[in-house]
Amino acid sequence: QKLRVEVDSAPKPCPRCDNPVRTSPAVEYADLNALRRIQTQAMVPRVVFGIFLSAVNFGAGCPWTGLTFGCVPIINLIALPLLWLTERTGFARDLATNGSCLCVLASLWLFGGGPGAAGLIAFVYIEQIQHRVEEPSSRASLWWVAFTFLFSLALCVVERTVDARHVTPQQTRLPETWYAILDWFCANFPGLLLYVTLSQLMDELTKSRRLLEESKAQAERLNEQLLEQQQRLQTERTLAHGLIANVFPRDVAASLIALFEQHANSLGGAGPEDAASAESRETPVGQLGVSDVFS
């Protein structure tokens, strides 16, 4: 089914700015259930991501990062019933996406650097890419990307100039073995998530391209039918003119042909109401008397 449709009426511009009003996802998507399925597929990796990292950090004695990572599946599980049981799909998506990004950035601050920091930053960027794919008219993802860039830059400067233990409440560090596991996970999981996001985008582009090709083929068929009808009408007109020229004298035939052409042009160049009024004004050909023909 076609996911995206063109809206007949464009969004009304804001009187105080030149930017158009943000449209709801229900307007941008023709099939609301398809939109819900896409967002549900995006929530599943977040839940897996949050449960795994939360269990690792709680097991290693890092309660703060375990708490922040544990909030990721909780937020997504709260957004899931809002997504399917209500029509507030935009609010549910923003809650799941932005809430997950906020928890990940909080975990990045609690880590105080480390091998998993690059993976966490990449996770936030990929989440905003997916948000942009799902709702192209939204500019919130741009602000989140800018905030993530500045936040990670500030953390990097603080870690290089000030001891990280002075800026984070979590003093417990993960063991070296768990750091290696976390490093592997954070290096591979953002790439897998990006692959899923691009796969969804390519599936949607493929469906849109197929629908466009079907519409183009249908337009070509209608154009061919229109050309055939025009050729048929032209043939019938030529035969009618030849019949009139063979039956009536030359002057009478010329008058009849001119009358027929005038009547056809009055019907063909106007709309249905104008054509109806033209039929009422013009004298029908079948009602022409002998005096009208030979006058």
PDB file of C-alpha atoms in Angstrom:
ATOM      1  CA  GLN A   1       0.000   0.000   0.000  1.00  0.00           C
ATOM      2  CA  LYS A   2       1.092   3.499  -0.642  1.00  0.00           C
ATOM      3  CA  LEU A   3       2.558   4.993   2.520  1.00  0.00           C
ATOM      4  CA  ARG A   4       2.855   8.631   1.579  1.00  0.00           C
ATOM      5  CA  VAL A   5       0.329  10.766  -0.307  1.00  0.00           C
ATOM      6  CA  GLU A   6       0.283  14.347  -1.454  1.00  0.00           C
ATOM      7  CA  VAL A   7      -2.034  16.449   0.634  1.00  0.00           C
ATOM      8  CA  ASP A   8      -4.647  18.337  -1.367  1.00  0.00           C
ATOM      9  CA  SER A   9      -4.533  21.385   0.838  1.00  0.00           C
ATOM     10  CA  ALA A  10      -1.084  22.683   1.801  1.00  0.00           C
ATOM     11  CA  PRO A  11      -0.512  23.620   5.468  1.00  0.00           C
ATOM     12  CA  LYS A  12      -1.392  27.192   6.306  1.00  0.00           C
ATOM     13  CA  PRO A  13       1.678  29.381   6.810  1.00  0.00           C
ATOM     14  CA  CYS A  14       2.410  30.844  10.191  1.00  0.00           C
ATOM     15  CA  PRO A  15       1.483  34.559  10.300  1.00  0.00           C
ATOM     16  CA  ARG A  16       4.654  35.391  12.256  1.00  0.00           C
ATOM     17  CA  CYS A  17       7.151  33.447  10.152  1.00  0.00           C
ATOM     18  CA  ASP A  18       7.724  32.161   6.645  1.00  0.00           C
ATOM     19  CA  ASN A  19       7.978  28.485   7.670  1.00  0.00           C
ATOM     20  CA  PRO A  20       4.940  26.272   7.054  1.00  0.00           C
ATOM     21  CA  VAL A  21       3.093  24.776   9.977  1.00  0.00           C
ATOM     22  CA  ARG A  22       4.307  21.298  10.890  1.00  0.00           C
ATOM     23  CA  THR A  23       1.925  18.665   9.593  1.00  0.00           C
ATOM     24  CA  SER A  24       0.916  15.601  11.572  1.00  0.00           C
ATOM     25  CA  PRO A  25       2.236  12.170  10.577  1.00  0.00           C
ATOM     26  CA  ALA A  26      -1.342  10.971  10.013  1.00  0.00           C
ATOM     27  CA  VAL A  27      -1.597  13.506   7.157  1.00  0.00           C
ATOM     28  CA  GLU A  28       1.759  12.552   5.610  1.00  0.00           C
ATOM     29  CA  TYR A  29       0.956   8.839   5.636  1.00  0.00           C
ATOM     30  CA  ALA A  30      -2.024   7.317   3.877  1.00  0.00           C
ATOM     31  CA  ASP A  31      -1.936   4.052   5.852  1.00  0.00           C
ATOM     32  CA  LEU A  32      -1.766   4.782   9.586  1.00  0.00           C
ATOM     33  CA  ASN A  33      -1.145   1.139  10.441  1.00  0.00           C
ATOM     34  CA  ALA A  34       1.880   1.110   8.132  1.00  0.00           C
ATOM     35  CA  LEU A  35       3.266   4.125  10.002  1.00  0.00           C
ATOM     36  CA  ARG A  36       2.696   2.323  13.291  1.00  0.00           C
ATOM     37  CA  ARG A  37       4.491  -0.769  12.037  1.00  0.00           C
ATOM     38  CA  ILE A  38       7.524   1.300  10.977  1.00  0.00           C
ATOM     39  CA  GLN A  39       7.729   2.984  14.368  1.00  0.00           C
ATOM     40  CA  THR A  40       7.263  -0.320  16.177  1.00  0.00           C
ATOM     41  CA  GLN A  41      10.162  -1.794  14.207  1.00  0.00           C
ATOM     42  CA  ALA A  42      12.267   1.159  15.374  1.00  0.00           C
ATOM     43  CA  MET A  43      11.300   0.575  19.021  1.00  0.00           C
ATOM     44  CA  VAL A  44      12.403  -3.067  19.090  1.00  0.00           C
ATOM     45  CA  PRO A  45      16.177  -2.358  18.741  1.00  0.00           C
ATOM     46  CA  ARG A  46      15.932   0.341  21.406  1.00  0.00           C
ATOM     47  CA  VAL A  47      14.359  -2.057  23.882  1.00  0.00           C
ATOM     48  CA  VAL A  48      17.028  -4.688  23.173  1.00  0.00           C
ATOM     49  CA  PHE A  49      19.747  -2.043  23.413  1.00  0.00           C
ATOM     50  CA  GLY A  50      18.466  -0.704  26.742  1.00  0.00           C
ATOM     51  CA  ILE A  51      17.879  -4.099  28.393  1.00  0.00           C
ATOM     52  CA  PHE A  52      21.312  -5.417  27.434  1.00  0.00           C
ATOM     53  CA  LEU A  53      23.287  -2.381  28.574  1.00  0.00           C
ATOM     54  CA  SER A  54      21.203  -1.963  31.712  1.00  0.00           C
ATOM     55  CA  ALA A  55      21.863  -5.576  32.725  1.00  0.00           C
ATOM     56  CA  VAL A  56      25.587  -5.189  32.017  1.00  0.00           C
ATOM     57  CA  ASN A  57      25.928  -2.032  34.096  1.00  0.00           C
ATOM     58  CA  PHE A  58      23.854  -3.249  37.022  1.00  0.00           C
ATOM     59  CA  GLY A  59      25.796  -6.508  37.020  1.00  0.00           C
ATOM     60  CA  ALA A  60      29.104  -4.607  37.032  1.00  0.00           C
ATOM     61  CA  GLY A  61      28.054  -2.383  39.927  1.00  0.00           C
ATOM     62  CA  CYS A  62      27.326   0.788  37.925  1.00  0.00           C
ATOM     63  CA  PRO A  63      23.815   1.730  39.091  1.00  0.00           C
ATOM     64  CA  TRP A  64      23.666   5.186  37.494  1.00  0.00           C
ATOM     65  CA  THR A  65      24.347   4.046  33.942  1.00  0.00           C
ATOM     66  CA  GLY A  66      22.218   0.949  34.555  1.00  0.00           C
ATOM     67  CA  LEU A  67      19.343   3.256  35.508  1.00  0.00           C
ATOM     68  CA  THR A  68      19.710   5.535  32.495  1.00  0.00           C
ATOM     69  CA  PHE A  69      19.980   2.609  30.090  1.00  0.00           C
ATOM     70  CA  GLY A  70      17.015   0.958  31.795  1.00  0.00           C
ATOM     71  CA  CYS A  71      14.888   4.031  31.108  1.00  0.00           C
ATOM     72  CA  VAL A  72      15.240   3.449  27.340  1.00  0.00           C
ATOM     73  CA  PRO A  73      13.021   0.319  27.181  1.00  0.00           C
ATOM     74  CA  ILE A  74      10.628   1.802  29.748  1.00  0.00           C
ATOM     75  CA  ILE A  75      10.082   4.927  27.626  1.00  0.00           C
ATOM     76  CA  ASN A  76       9.569   2.882  24.471  1.00  0.00           C
ATOM     77  CA  LEU A  77       7.137   0.502  26.188  1.00  0.00           C
ATOM     78  CA  ILE A  78       5.149   3.534  27.395  1.00  0.00           C
ATOM     79  CA  ALA A  79       5.079   4.968  23.874  1.00  0.00           C
ATOM     80  CA  LEU A  80       4.003   1.671  22.298  1.00  0.00           C
ATOM     81  CA  PRO A  81       0.370   1.660  23.583  1.00  0.00           C
ATOM     82  CA  LEU A  82       0.099   5.377  22.785  1.00  0.00           C
ATOM     83  CA  LEU A  83       1.141   4.521  19.245  1.00  0.00           C
ATOM     84  CA  TRP A  84      -1.400   1.740  18.666  1.00  0.00           C
ATOM     85  CA  LEU A  85      -4.325   2.692  20.905  1.00  0.00           C
ATOM     86  CA  THR A  86      -4.499   6.403  20.073  1.00  0.00           C
ATOM     87  CA  GLU A  87      -4.031   8.577  17.007  1.00  0.00           C
ATOM     88  CA  ARG A  88      -1.227  10.592  18.621  1.00  0.00           C
ATOM     89  CA  THR A  89       1.429   8.857  16.550  1.00  0.00           C
ATOM     90  CA  GLY A  90       3.619  11.951  16.405  1.00  0.00           C
ATOM     91  CA  PHE A  91       3.706  12.321  20.184  1.00  0.00           C
ATOM     92  CA  ALA A  92       4.444   8.605  20.654  1.00  0.00           C
ATOM     93  CA  ARG A  93       7.302   8.706  18.138  1.00  0.00           C
ATOM     94  CA  ASP A  94       8.801  11.869  19.642  1.00  0.00           C
ATOM     95  CA  LEU A  95       8.541  10.404  23.129  1.00  0.00           C
ATOM     96  CA  ALA A  96      10.313   7.184  22.120  1.00  0.00           C
ATOM     97  CA  THR A  97      13.001   8.779  19.933  1.00  0.00           C
ATOM     98  CA  ASN A  98      13.861  11.881  21.934  1.00  0.00           C
ATOM     99  CA  GLY A  99      13.479  10.109  25.286  1.00  0.00           C
ATOM    100  CA  SER A 100      15.897   7.386  24.170  1.00  0.00           C
ATOM    101  CA  CYS A 101      18.397   9.977  22.939  1.00  0.00           C
ATOM    102  CA  LEU A 102      18.195  11.885  26.219  1.00  0.00           C
ATOM    103  CA  CYS A 103      18.858   8.706  28.230  1.00  0.00           C
ATOM    104  CA  VAL A 104      21.812   7.799  26.019  1.00  0.00           C
ATOM    105  CA  LEU A 105      23.349  11.253  26.386  1.00  0.00           C
ATOM    106  CA  ALA A 106      22.889  11.007  30.156  1.00  0.00           C
ATOM    107  CA  SER A 107      24.688   7.662  30.066  1.00  0.00           C
ATOM    108  CA  LEU A 108      27.459   9.273  28.038  1.00  0.00           C
ATOM    109  CA  TRP A 109      27.889  11.893  30.747  1.00  0.00           C
ATOM    110  CA  LEU A 110      27.915   9.200  33.455  1.00  0.00           C
ATOM    111  CA  PHE A 111      30.502   7.165  31.585  1.00  0.00           C
ATOM    112  CA  GLY A 112      32.978  10.004  31.694  1.00  0.00           C
ATOM    113  CA  GLY A 113      34.435   8.858  28.385  1.00  0.00           C
ATOM    114  CA  GLY A 114      35.557   5.362  27.564  1.00  0.00           C
ATOM    115  CA  PRO A 115      35.499   3.016  24.580  1.00  0.00           C
ATOM    116  CA  GLY A 116      31.700   2.945  24.353  1.00  0.00           C
ATOM    117  CA  ALA A 117      31.326   6.733  24.011  1.00  0.00           C
ATOM    118  CA  ALA A 118      31.657   6.716  20.217  1.00  0.00           C
ATOM    119  CA  GLY A 119      28.931   4.085  19.898  1.00  0.00           C
ATOM    120  CA  LEU A 120      26.560   6.029  22.130  1.00  0.00           C
ATOM    121  CA  ILE A 121      27.053   9.210  20.107  1.00  0.00           C
ATOM    122  CA  ALA A 122      26.514   7.271  16.878  1.00  0.00           C
ATOM    123  CA  PHE A 123      23.304   5.807  18.325  1.00  0.00           C
ATOM    124  CA  VAL A 124      21.896   9.296  18.941  1.00  0.00           C
ATOM    125  CA  TYR A 125      22.752  10.429  15.399  1.00  0.00           C
ATOM    126  CA  ILE A 126      21.144   7.328  13.859  1.00  0.00           C
ATOM    127  CA  GLU A 127      17.995   7.843  15.915  1.00  0.00           C
ATOM    128  CA  GLN A 128      17.649  11.367  14.546  1.00  0.00           C
ATOM    129  CA  ILE A 129      18.294  10.115  11.002  1.00  0.00           C
ATOM    130  CA  GLN A 130      15.447   7.676  11.425  1.00  0.00           C
ATOM    131  CA  HIS A 131      13.268  10.443  12.855  1.00  0.00           C
ATOM    132  CA  ARG A 132      14.020  12.543   9.781  1.00  0.00           C
ATOM    133  CA  VAL A 133      13.133   9.638   7.489  1.00  0.00           C
ATOM    134  CA  GLU A 134       9.803   9.036   9.218  1.00  0.00           C
ATOM    135  CA  GLU A 135       8.824  12.719   9.256  1.00  0.00           C
ATOM    136  CA  PRO A 136      10.646  14.807   6.618  1.00  0.00           C
ATOM    137  CA  SER A 137       8.761  17.995   7.524  1.00  0.00           C
ATOM    138  CA  SER A 138      10.065  18.022  11.106  1.00  0.00           C
ATOM    139  CA  ARG A 139      13.053  20.146  12.065  1.00  0.00           C
ATOM    140  CA  ALA A 140      13.406  18.770  15.579  1.00  0.00           C
ATOM    141  CA  SER A 141      16.005  16.256  14.395  1.00  0.00           C
ATOM    142  CA  LEU A 142      18.229  19.128  13.225  1.00  0.00           C
ATOM    143  CA  TRP A 143      18.208  20.689  16.690  1.00  0.00           C
ATOM    144  CA  TRP A 144      18.954  17.317  18.280  1.00  0.00           C
ATOM    145  CA  VAL A 145      21.920  16.772  15.965  1.00  0.00           C
ATOM    146  CA  ALA A 146      23.297  20.199  16.826  1.00  0.00           C
ATOM    147  CA  PHE A 147      22.749  19.590  20.547  1.00  0.00           C
ATOM    148  CA  THR A 148      24.462  16.182  20.371  1.00  0.00           C
ATOM    149  CA  PHE A 149      27.441  17.686  18.558  1.00  0.00           C
ATOM    150  CA  LEU A 150      27.898  20.477  21.115  1.00  0.00           C
ATOM    151  CA  PHE A 151      27.253  18.190  24.091  1.00  0.00           C
ATOM    152  CA  SER A 152      29.798  15.605  22.974  1.00  0.00           C
ATOM    153  CA  LEU A 153      32.300  18.364  22.245  1.00  0.00           C
ATOM    154  CA  ALA A 154      31.822  19.835  25.711  1.00  0.00           C
ATOM    155  CA  LEU A 155      32.299  16.415  27.325  1.00  0.00           C
ATOM    156  CA  CYS A 156      35.460  15.834  25.320  1.00  0.00           C
ATOM    157  CA  VAL A 157      36.908  19.178  26.430  1.00  0.00           C
ATOM    158  CA  VAL A 158      35.985  18.546  30.076  1.00  0.00           C
ATOM    159  CA  GLU A 159      37.498  15.061  30.037  1.00  0.00           C
ATOM    160  CA  ARG A 160      40.770  16.445  28.663  1.00  0.00           C
ATOM    161  CA  THR A 161      40.991  19.443  31.001  1.00  0.00           C
ATOM    162  CA  VAL A 162      39.244  18.278  34.197  1.00  0.00           C
ATOM    163  CA  ASP A 163      39.228  14.898  35.855  1.00  0.00           C
ATOM    164  CA  ALA A 164      36.070  13.043  34.823  1.00  0.00           C
ATOM    165  CA  ARG A 165      35.444  11.994  38.409  1.00  0.00           C
ATOM    166  CA  HIS A 166      34.647  15.612  39.276  1.00  0.00           C
ATOM    167  CA  VAL A 167      31.862  15.936  36.703  1.00  0.00           C
ATOM    168  CA  THR A 168      30.007  12.612  37.062  1.00  0.00           C
ATOM    169  CA  PRO A 169      28.266  11.159  40.139  1.00  0.00           C
ATOM    170  CA  GLN A 170      29.260   7.610  39.181  1.00  0.00           C
ATOM    171  CA  GLN A 171      32.694   6.689  40.488  1.00  0.00           C
ATOM    172  CA  THR A 172      32.490   2.954  39.742  1.00  0.00           C
ATOM    173  CA  ARG A 173      34.213   1.871  36.568  1.00  0.00           C
ATOM    174  CA  LEU A 174      33.406  -1.151  34.462  1.00  0.00           C
ATOM    175  CA  PRO A 175      35.913  -4.033  34.474  1.00  0.00           C
ATOM    176  CA  GLU A 176      38.219  -4.305  31.509  1.00  0.00           C
ATOM    177  CA  THR A 177      36.404  -7.411  30.224  1.00  0.00           C
ATOM    178  CA  TRP A 178      33.055  -5.641  30.204  1.00  0.00           C
ATOM    179  CA  TYR A 179      34.638  -2.609  28.586  1.00  0.00           C
ATOM    180  CA  ALA A 180      35.744  -4.875  25.719  1.00  0.00           C
ATOM    181  CA  ILE A 181      32.207  -6.300  25.400  1.00  0.00           C
ATOM    182  CA  LEU A 182      30.703  -2.826  25.535  1.00  0.00           C
ATOM    183  CA  ASP A 183      33.179  -1.575  22.983  1.00  0.00           C
ATOM    184  CA  TRP A 184      32.218  -4.382  20.585  1.00  0.00           C
ATOM    185  CA  PHE A 185      28.501  -3.817  21.141  1.00  0.00           C
ATOM    186  CA  CYS A 186      28.640  -0.035  20.679  1.00  0.00           C
ATOM    187  CA  ALA A 187      30.787  -0.454  17.566  1.00  0.00           C
ATOM    188  CA  ASN A 188      28.364  -2.872  15.862  1.00  0.00           C
ATOM    189  CA  PHE A 189      24.914  -1.907  17.091  1.00  0.00           C
ATOM    190  CA  PRO A 190      24.785   1.595  15.499  1.00  0.00           C
ATOM    191  CA  GLY A 191      25.763   0.077  12.157  1.00  0.00           C
ATOM    192  CA  LEU A 192      23.015  -2.529  12.406  1.00  0.00           C
ATOM    193  CA  LEU A 193      20.509   0.147  13.353  1.00  0.00           C
ATOM    194  CA  LEU A 194      21.602   2.294  10.422  1.00  0.00           C
ATOM    195  CA  TYR A 195      21.160  -0.687   8.090  1.00  0.00           C
ATOM    196  CA  VAL A 196      17.599  -1.208   9.361  1.00  0.00           C
ATOM    197  CA  THR A 197      16.836   2.502   8.918  1.00  0.00           C
ATOM    198  CA  LEU A 198      18.151   2.617   5.357  1.00  0.00           C
ATOM    199  CA  SER A 199      16.319  -0.629   4.538  1.00  0.00           C
ATOM    200  CA  GLN A 200      13.033   0.950   5.604  1.00  0.00           C
ATOM    201  CA  LEU A 201      13.804   3.992   3.478  1.00  0.00           C
ATOM    202  CA  MET A 202      14.665   1.920   0.421  1.00  0.00           C
ATOM    203  CA  ASP A 203      11.512  -0.189   0.815  1.00  0.00           C
ATOM    204  CA  GLU A 204       9.431   2.951   0.890  1.00  0.00           C
ATOM    205  CA  LEU A 205      11.227   4.397  -2.146  1.00  0.00           C
ATOM    206  CA  THR A 206      10.689   1.133  -4.031  1.00  0.00           C
ATOM    207  CA  LYS A 207       6.970   1.173  -3.276  1.00  0.00           C
ATOM    208  CA  SER A 208       6.675   4.818  -4.326  1.00  0.00           C
ATOM    209  CA  ARG A 209       8.586   4.130  -7.540  1.00  0.00           C
ATOM    210  CA  ARG A 210       6.334   1.188  -8.371  1.00  0.00           C
ATOM    211  CA  LEU A 211       3.219   3.275  -7.763  1.00  0.00           C
ATOM    212  CA  LEU A 212       4.648   6.039  -9.941  1.00  0.00           C
ATOM    213  CA  GLU A 213       5.291   3.579 -12.779  1.00  0.00           C
ATOM    214  CA  GLU A 214       1.750   2.223 -12.485  1.00  0.00           C
ATOM    215  CA  SER A 215       0.311   5.737 -12.606  1.00  0.00           C
ATOM    216  CA  LYS A 216       2.456   6.556 -15.640  1.00  0.00           C
ATOM    217  CA  ALA A 217       1.302   3.403 -17.454  1.00  0.00           C
ATOM    218  CA  GLN A 218      -2.322   4.217 -16.681  1.00  0.00           C
ATOM    219  CA  ALA A 219      -1.871   7.775 -17.981  1.00  0.00           C
ATOM    220  CA  GLU A 220      -0.330   6.419 -21.188  1.00  0.00           C
ATOM    221  CA  ARG A 221      -3.259   4.042 -21.670  1.00  0.00           C
ATOM    222  CA  LEU A 222      -5.748   6.865 -21.182  1.00  0.00           C
ATOM    223  CA  ASN A 223      -3.797   9.016 -23.624  1.00  0.00           C
ATOM    224  CA  GLU A 224      -3.896   6.259 -26.249  1.00  0.00           C
ATOM    225  CA  GLN A 225      -7.652   5.852 -25.761  1.00  0.00           C
ATOM    226  CA  LEU A 226      -8.117   9.601 -26.145  1.00  0.00           C
ATOM    227  CA  LEU A 227      -6.116   9.623 -29.377  1.00  0.00           C
ATOM    228  CA  GLU A 228      -8.175   6.716 -30.726  1.00  0.00           C
ATOM    229  CA  GLN A 229     -11.400   8.549 -29.920  1.00  0.00           C
ATOM    230  CA  GLN A 230     -10.118  11.693 -31.604  1.00  0.00           C
ATOM    231  CA  GLN A 231      -9.169   9.739 -34.729  1.00  0.00           C
ATOM    232  CA  ARG A 232     -12.568   8.030 -34.730  1.00  0.00           C
ATOM    233  CA  LEU A 233     -14.367  11.361 -34.429  1.00  0.00           C
ATOM    234  CA  GLN A 234     -12.251  12.815 -37.202  1.00  0.00           C
ATOM    235  CA  THR A 235     -13.111   9.864 -39.444  1.00  0.00           C
ATOM    236  CA  GLU A 236     -16.830  10.172 -38.681  1.00  0.00           C
ATOM    237  CA  ARG A 237     -16.690  13.890 -39.338  1.00  0.00           C
ATOM    238  CA  THR A 238     -15.003  13.321 -42.700  1.00  0.00           C
ATOM    239  CA  LEU A 239     -17.598  10.716 -43.673  1.00  0.00           C
ATOM    240  CA  ALA A 240     -20.455  12.992 -42.586  1.00  0.00           C
ATOM    241  CA  HIS A 241     -19.039  15.896 -44.589  1.00  0.00           C
ATOM    242  CA  GLY A 242     -18.661  13.665 -47.655  1.00  0.00           C
ATOM    243  CA  LEU A 243     -22.243  12.379 -47.305  1.00  0.00           C
ATOM    244  CA  ILE A 244     -23.632  15.902 -47.041  1.00  0.00           C
ATOM    245  CA  ALA A 245     -21.595  17.041 -50.043  1.00  0.00           C
ATOM    246  CA  ASN A 246     -22.907  14.097 -52.141  1.00  0.00           C
ATOM    247  CA  VAL A 247     -26.592  14.473 -51.143  1.00  0.00           C
ATOM    248  CA  PHE A 248     -27.152  18.243 -51.138  1.00  0.00           C
ATOM    249  CA  PRO A 249     -26.178  20.946 -53.619  1.00  0.00           C
ATOM    250  CA  ARG A 250     -22.877  22.681 -53.118  1.00  0.00           C
ATOM    251  CA  ASP A 251     -24.277  25.857 -51.505  1.00  0.00           C
ATOM    252  CA  VAL A 252     -26.654  23.940 -49.221  1.00  0.00           C
ATOM    253  CA  ALA A 253     -23.932  21.456 -48.281  1.00  0.00           C
ATOM    254  CA  ALA A 254     -21.552  24.290 -47.397  1.00  0.00           C
ATOM    255  CA  SER A 255     -24.200  25.893 -45.188  1.00  0.00           C
ATOM    256  CA  LEU A 256     -24.979  22.611 -43.444  1.00  0.00           C
ATOM    257  CA  ILE A 257     -21.296  21.819 -42.866  1.00  0.00           C
ATOM    258  CA  ALA A 258     -20.704  25.311 -41.456  1.00  0.00           C
ATOM    259  CA  LEU A 259     -23.733  24.876 -39.189  1.00  0.00           C
ATOM    260  CA  PHE A 260     -22.515  21.490 -37.977  1.00  0.00           C
ATOM    261  CA  GLU A 261     -19.006  22.840 -37.342  1.00  0.00           C
ATOM    262  CA  GLN A 262     -20.396  25.793 -35.396  1.00  0.00           C
ATOM    263  CA  HIS A 263     -22.552  23.479 -33.291  1.00  0.00           C
ATOM    264  CA  ALA A 264     -19.641  21.072 -32.612  1.00  0.00           C
ATOM    265  CA  ASN A 265     -17.274  23.892 -31.651  1.00  0.00           C
ATOM    266  CA  SER A 266     -19.839  25.397 -29.279  1.00  0.00           C
ATOM    267  CA  LEU A 267     -20.151  22.038 -27.499  1.00  0.00           C
ATOM    268  CA  GLY A 268     -16.485  21.036 -27.573  1.00  0.00           C
ATOM    269  CA  GLY A 269     -14.935  24.289 -26.374  1.00  0.00           C
ATOM    270  CA  ALA A 270     -17.214  24.862 -23.394  1.00  0.00           C
ATOM    271  CA  GLY A 271     -18.027  23.151 -20.147  1.00  0.00           C
ATOM    272  CA  PRO A 272     -21.091  21.007 -19.458  1.00  0.00           C
ATOM    273  CA  GLU A 273     -23.265  23.968 -18.404  1.00  0.00           C
ATOM    274  CA  ASP A 274     -22.166  26.067 -21.357  1.00  0.00           C
ATOM    275  CA  ALA A 275     -22.747  23.115 -23.675  1.00  0.00           C
ATOM    276  CA  ALA A 276     -26.257  22.669 -22.337  1.00  0.00           C
ATOM    277  CA  SER A 277     -27.038  26.348 -22.829  1.00  0.00           C
ATOM    278  CA  ALA A 278     -25.533  26.179 -26.320  1.00  0.00           C
ATOM    279  CA  GLU A 279     -27.809  23.258 -27.154  1.00  0.00           C
ATOM    280  CA  SER A 280     -30.801  25.263 -26.014  1.00  0.00           C
ATOM    281  CA  ARG A 281     -29.741  28.290 -28.082  1.00  0.00           C
ATOM    282  CA  GLU A 282     -28.723  26.486 -31.275  1.00  0.00           C
ATOM    283  CA  THR A 283     -31.275  24.928 -33.592  1.00  0.00           C
ATOM    284  CA  PRO A 284     -30.829  21.123 -33.574  1.00  0.00           C
ATOM    285  CA  VAL A 285     -29.881  19.643 -36.931  1.00  0.00           C
ATOM    286  CA  GLY A 286     -32.705  17.145 -36.828  1.00  0.00           C
ATOM    287  CA  GLN A 287     -35.262  20.000 -36.519  1.00  0.00           C
ATOM    288  CA  LEU A 288     -34.133  21.914 -39.608  1.00  0.00           C
ATOM    289  CA  GLY A 289     -36.997  22.442 -41.958  1.00  0.00           C
ATOM    290  CA  VAL A 290     -36.922  22.698 -45.745  1.00  0.00           C
ATOM    291  CA  SER A 291     -37.242  26.468 -45.546  1.00  0.00           C
ATOM    292  CA  ASP A 292     -34.253  26.675 -43.186  1.00  0.00           C
ATOM    293  CA  VAL A 293     -32.083  24.555 -45.480  1.00  0.00           C
ATOM    294  CA  PHE A 294     -32.911  26.308 -48.745  1.00  0.00           C
ATOM    295  CA  SER A 295     -33.238  29.814 -47.367  1.00  0.00           C
TER     296      SER A 295
END
